Amino acid sequence: MPEDVWLIALKNLDDDARAVKLGEIAELELAAEQQDFAGDPLRMMLVALEEDSRVPYVVDSGGTAVGVLTLQRGAASLAGWADDESVWLLRGFLIDRRRQGQGLGTLAASAAVREAAKLTARLGGGEAGVVLSVNERNPAGQAAYRKAGFEDRGQYFGGNAGPQRTMYRAF
């Protein structure tokens, strides 16, 4: 049974707490096969902190960072979605290589959908779910998203590392 995960919005932390979490994020490691699909976790979080449309989260388990993800408003076409306004984009999602295979990715993906629903309720807007793209050469990622309730909506050729699968889950 996997541990619980918590999504901690980096923008909601005070400077000291954010610095601690960013330090933990800097220690996350990518598996060799992730290098083609994921960017540097610290860099992704720093970029997301600077953009109003992005809400960066640290994925926390057992009191420490085990991954990161970002929810972005108005950017769903980056994952092959037909429009940018009807869903949140889940991007920059990764779990530390040392913690993969424990179900944390599935738990975090489900938590991201719940967070997106809360953001929509708080901020207003017409989003009805979350979309993402996952590389076709990443079967473990695809399986984790399916376990989290995401449905495959077809192939997308916009990714930098080859064909992607567009996946969607309603709130």
mmCIF file of C-alpha atoms in Angstrom:
data_model
loop_
_atom_site.group_PDB
_atom_site.id
_atom_site.type_symbol
_atom_site.label_atom_id
_atom_site.label_comp_id
_atom_site.label_asym_id
_atom_site.label_seq_id
_atom_site.Cartn_x
_atom_site.Cartn_y
_atom_site.Cartn_z
ATOM 1 C CA MET A 1 0.000 0.000 0.000
ATOM 2 C CA PRO A 2 1.510 3.350 -0.998
ATOM 3 C CA GLU A 3 1.991 6.161 1.459
ATOM 4 C CA ASP A 4 -0.216 9.214 1.381
ATOM 5 C CA VAL A 5 0.893 12.138 -0.709
ATOM 6 C CA TRP A 6 0.228 15.803 -0.205
ATOM 7 C CA LEU A 7 0.349 18.496 -2.837
ATOM 8 C CA ILE A 8 1.841 21.655 -1.389
ATOM 9 C CA ALA A 9 1.337 24.799 -3.471
ATOM 10 C CA LEU A 10 4.712 26.528 -3.537
ATOM 11 C CA LYS A 11 3.105 29.932 -4.098
ATOM 12 C CA ASN A 12 1.231 29.595 -0.795
ATOM 13 C CA LEU A 13 4.358 29.061 1.325
ATOM 14 C CA ASP A 14 6.251 31.807 3.080
ATOM 15 C CA ASP A 15 9.783 32.495 1.856
ATOM 16 C CA ASP A 16 11.485 30.259 4.419
ATOM 17 C CA ALA A 17 9.207 27.256 3.868
ATOM 18 C CA ARG A 18 9.450 27.702 0.096
ATOM 19 C CA ALA A 19 13.254 27.740 0.324
ATOM 20 C CA VAL A 20 13.216 24.468 2.291
ATOM 21 C CA LYS A 21 10.951 22.781 -0.259
ATOM 22 C CA LEU A 22 12.976 24.127 -3.204
ATOM 23 C CA GLY A 23 16.080 22.663 -1.567
ATOM 24 C CA GLU A 24 14.353 19.280 -1.367
ATOM 25 C CA ILE A 25 13.237 19.608 -5.003
ATOM 26 C CA ALA A 26 16.843 20.262 -6.026
ATOM 27 C CA GLU A 27 17.719 16.819 -4.618
ATOM 28 C CA LEU A 28 15.132 14.929 -6.725
ATOM 29 C CA GLU A 29 16.644 12.511 -9.226
ATOM 30 C CA LEU A 30 15.438 11.500 -12.670
ATOM 31 C CA ALA A 31 15.835 7.948 -13.933
ATOM 32 C CA ALA A 32 17.883 7.620 -17.119
ATOM 33 C CA GLU A 33 14.743 6.915 -19.159
ATOM 34 C CA GLN A 34 13.073 10.069 -17.756
ATOM 35 C CA GLN A 35 15.758 12.341 -19.182
ATOM 36 C CA ASP A 36 13.943 12.446 -22.548
ATOM 37 C CA PHE A 37 10.553 13.264 -21.024
ATOM 38 C CA ALA A 38 11.099 15.506 -18.025
ATOM 39 C CA GLY A 39 12.967 18.685 -17.372
ATOM 40 C CA ASP A 40 15.007 19.684 -14.357
ATOM 41 C CA PRO A 41 12.542 19.725 -11.432
ATOM 42 C CA LEU A 42 14.006 22.797 -9.720
ATOM 43 C CA ARG A 43 14.096 24.809 -12.935
ATOM 44 C CA MET A 44 10.484 23.839 -13.733
ATOM 45 C CA MET A 45 9.321 25.013 -10.304
ATOM 46 C CA LEU A 46 11.240 28.298 -10.502
ATOM 47 C CA VAL A 47 9.733 29.053 -13.914
ATOM 48 C CA ALA A 48 6.244 28.157 -12.666
ATOM 49 C CA LEU A 49 6.616 30.441 -9.648
ATOM 50 C CA GLU A 50 7.111 33.385 -12.008
ATOM 51 C CA GLU A 51 4.036 32.793 -14.187
ATOM 52 C CA ASP A 52 0.528 33.757 -13.086
ATOM 53 C CA SER A 53 -1.104 30.986 -15.145
ATOM 54 C CA ARG A 54 0.880 28.232 -13.397
ATOM 55 C CA VAL A 55 0.403 26.751 -9.939
ATOM 56 C CA PRO A 56 3.492 24.712 -8.990
ATOM 57 C CA TYR A 57 3.235 21.964 -6.385
ATOM 58 C CA VAL A 58 5.712 19.862 -4.514
ATOM 59 C CA VAL A 59 4.525 16.279 -4.120
ATOM 60 C CA ASP A 60 5.229 15.487 -0.484
ATOM 61 C CA SER A 61 5.223 12.101 1.224
ATOM 62 C CA GLY A 62 6.472 11.377 4.699
ATOM 63 C CA GLY A 63 7.343 15.038 5.197
ATOM 64 C CA THR A 64 9.701 15.377 2.248
ATOM 65 C CA ALA A 65 9.529 16.125 -1.464
ATOM 66 C CA VAL A 66 9.129 13.050 -3.658
ATOM 67 C CA GLY A 67 8.111 14.848 -6.845
ATOM 68 C CA VAL A 68 6.724 17.946 -8.500
ATOM 69 C CA LEU A 69 3.881 18.940 -10.774
ATOM 70 C CA THR A 70 2.301 22.078 -12.151
ATOM 71 C CA LEU A 71 -1.291 22.905 -12.976
ATOM 72 C CA GLN A 72 -1.600 25.525 -15.687
ATOM 73 C CA ARG A 73 -4.644 27.454 -16.794
ATOM 74 C CA GLY A 74 -5.154 28.440 -20.425
ATOM 75 C CA ALA A 75 -2.556 26.101 -21.944
ATOM 76 C CA ALA A 76 -4.300 22.774 -22.622
ATOM 77 C CA SER A 77 -3.503 22.862 -26.339
ATOM 78 C CA LEU A 78 0.115 22.167 -25.351
ATOM 79 C CA ALA A 79 -1.092 18.613 -24.614
ATOM 80 C CA GLY A 80 -3.081 18.249 -27.831
ATOM 81 C CA TRP A 81 -6.412 19.402 -26.370
ATOM 82 C CA ALA A 82 -8.793 21.201 -28.710
ATOM 83 C CA ASP A 83 -9.011 24.407 -26.659
ATOM 84 C CA ASP A 84 -7.181 26.134 -23.830
ATOM 85 C CA GLU A 85 -10.111 27.109 -21.630
ATOM 86 C CA SER A 86 -12.097 23.975 -20.789
ATOM 87 C CA VAL A 87 -9.449 22.116 -18.759
ATOM 88 C CA TRP A 88 -6.343 22.577 -16.662
ATOM 89 C CA LEU A 89 -3.033 21.334 -18.062
ATOM 90 C CA LEU A 90 -1.029 19.010 -15.807
ATOM 91 C CA ARG A 91 2.613 19.469 -16.745
ATOM 92 C CA GLY A 92 6.099 19.000 -15.395
ATOM 93 C CA PHE A 93 4.968 15.997 -13.378
ATOM 94 C CA LEU A 94 7.608 13.659 -12.062
ATOM 95 C CA ILE A 95 8.324 11.417 -9.132
ATOM 96 C CA ASP A 96 11.880 10.955 -7.868
ATOM 97 C CA ARG A 97 13.431 7.829 -9.403
ATOM 98 C CA ARG A 98 14.102 6.381 -5.942
ATOM 99 C CA ARG A 99 10.382 6.525 -5.103
ATOM 100 C CA GLN A 100 8.913 5.256 -8.373
ATOM 101 C CA GLY A 101 6.894 2.067 -8.449
ATOM 102 C CA GLN A 102 5.273 2.728 -5.068
ATOM 103 C CA GLY A 103 1.984 4.166 -6.336
ATOM 104 C CA LEU A 104 2.913 7.745 -5.479
ATOM 105 C CA GLY A 105 2.467 8.955 -9.060
ATOM 106 C CA THR A 106 -1.067 7.599 -9.219
ATOM 107 C CA LEU A 107 -1.946 9.201 -5.880
ATOM 108 C CA ALA A 108 -0.402 12.524 -6.918
ATOM 109 C CA ALA A 109 -2.206 12.536 -10.289
ATOM 110 C CA SER A 110 -5.534 11.979 -8.518
ATOM 111 C CA ALA A 111 -4.695 14.703 -6.012
ATOM 112 C CA ALA A 112 -3.869 17.066 -8.901
ATOM 113 C CA VAL A 113 -7.381 16.603 -10.297
ATOM 114 C CA ARG A 114 -8.886 17.433 -6.899
ATOM 115 C CA GLU A 115 -6.637 20.508 -6.640
ATOM 116 C CA ALA A 116 -7.669 21.664 -10.121
ATOM 117 C CA ALA A 117 -11.331 21.382 -9.143
ATOM 118 C CA LYS A 118 -10.661 23.494 -6.032
ATOM 119 C CA LEU A 119 -8.790 26.082 -8.102
ATOM 120 C CA THR A 120 -11.679 26.307 -10.555
ATOM 121 C CA ALA A 121 -14.176 26.773 -7.704
ATOM 122 C CA ARG A 122 -12.000 29.424 -6.057
ATOM 123 C CA LEU A 123 -10.921 31.326 -9.151
ATOM 124 C CA GLY A 124 -14.001 30.846 -11.289
ATOM 125 C CA GLY A 125 -13.766 29.637 -14.831
ATOM 126 C CA GLY A 126 -15.163 26.934 -17.004
ATOM 127 C CA GLU A 127 -12.633 24.167 -16.523
ATOM 128 C CA ALA A 128 -14.231 20.743 -16.225
ATOM 129 C CA GLY A 129 -11.160 18.542 -15.781
ATOM 130 C CA VAL A 130 -7.449 18.028 -16.313
ATOM 131 C CA VAL A 131 -5.531 17.095 -19.440
ATOM 132 C CA LEU A 132 -1.929 15.981 -19.872
ATOM 133 C CA SER A 133 0.293 14.450 -22.473
ATOM 134 C CA VAL A 134 2.558 11.513 -21.763
ATOM 135 C CA ASN A 135 5.212 10.156 -24.074
ATOM 136 C CA GLU A 136 4.342 6.917 -25.837
ATOM 137 C CA ARG A 137 7.725 5.539 -24.693
ATOM 138 C CA ASN A 138 6.645 6.003 -21.065
ATOM 139 C CA PRO A 139 4.348 3.021 -20.373
ATOM 140 C CA ALA A 140 4.781 3.327 -16.596
ATOM 141 C CA GLY A 141 3.521 6.912 -16.710
ATOM 142 C CA GLN A 142 0.589 5.945 -18.900
ATOM 143 C CA ALA A 143 -0.334 3.126 -16.500
ATOM 144 C CA ALA A 144 -0.155 5.438 -13.469
ATOM 145 C CA TYR A 145 -2.437 7.969 -15.162
ATOM 146 C CA ARG A 146 -4.944 5.258 -16.137
ATOM 147 C CA LYS A 147 -4.965 4.026 -12.519
ATOM 148 C CA ALA A 148 -5.699 7.613 -11.484
ATOM 149 C CA GLY A 149 -8.767 7.673 -13.744
ATOM 150 C CA PHE A 150 -7.359 9.427 -16.802
ATOM 151 C CA GLU A 151 -8.697 8.305 -20.177
ATOM 152 C CA ASP A 152 -6.564 8.106 -23.324
ATOM 153 C CA ARG A 153 -7.901 10.609 -25.862
ATOM 154 C CA GLY A 154 -5.521 9.806 -28.689
ATOM 155 C CA GLN A 155 -2.119 10.466 -30.128
ATOM 156 C CA TYR A 156 -0.496 13.884 -30.131
ATOM 157 C CA PHE A 157 2.604 14.786 -32.128
ATOM 158 C CA GLY A 158 3.493 18.078 -30.419
ATOM 159 C CA GLY A 159 5.954 16.768 -27.861
ATOM 160 C CA ASN A 160 9.685 17.411 -28.063
ATOM 161 C CA ALA A 161 10.542 13.736 -27.503
ATOM 162 C CA GLY A 162 8.253 12.062 -30.022
ATOM 163 C CA PRO A 163 4.604 11.009 -30.076
ATOM 164 C CA GLN A 164 2.526 11.571 -26.964
ATOM 165 C CA ARG A 165 -0.784 10.272 -25.651
ATOM 166 C CA THR A 166 -3.302 12.930 -24.643
ATOM 167 C CA MET A 167 -5.072 11.860 -21.452
ATOM 168 C CA TYR A 168 -8.053 13.458 -19.699
ATOM 169 C CA ARG A 169 -9.923 13.178 -16.437
ATOM 170 C CA ALA A 170 -13.040 15.119 -15.500
ATOM 171 C CA PHE A 171 -13.476 16.595 -12.023
#
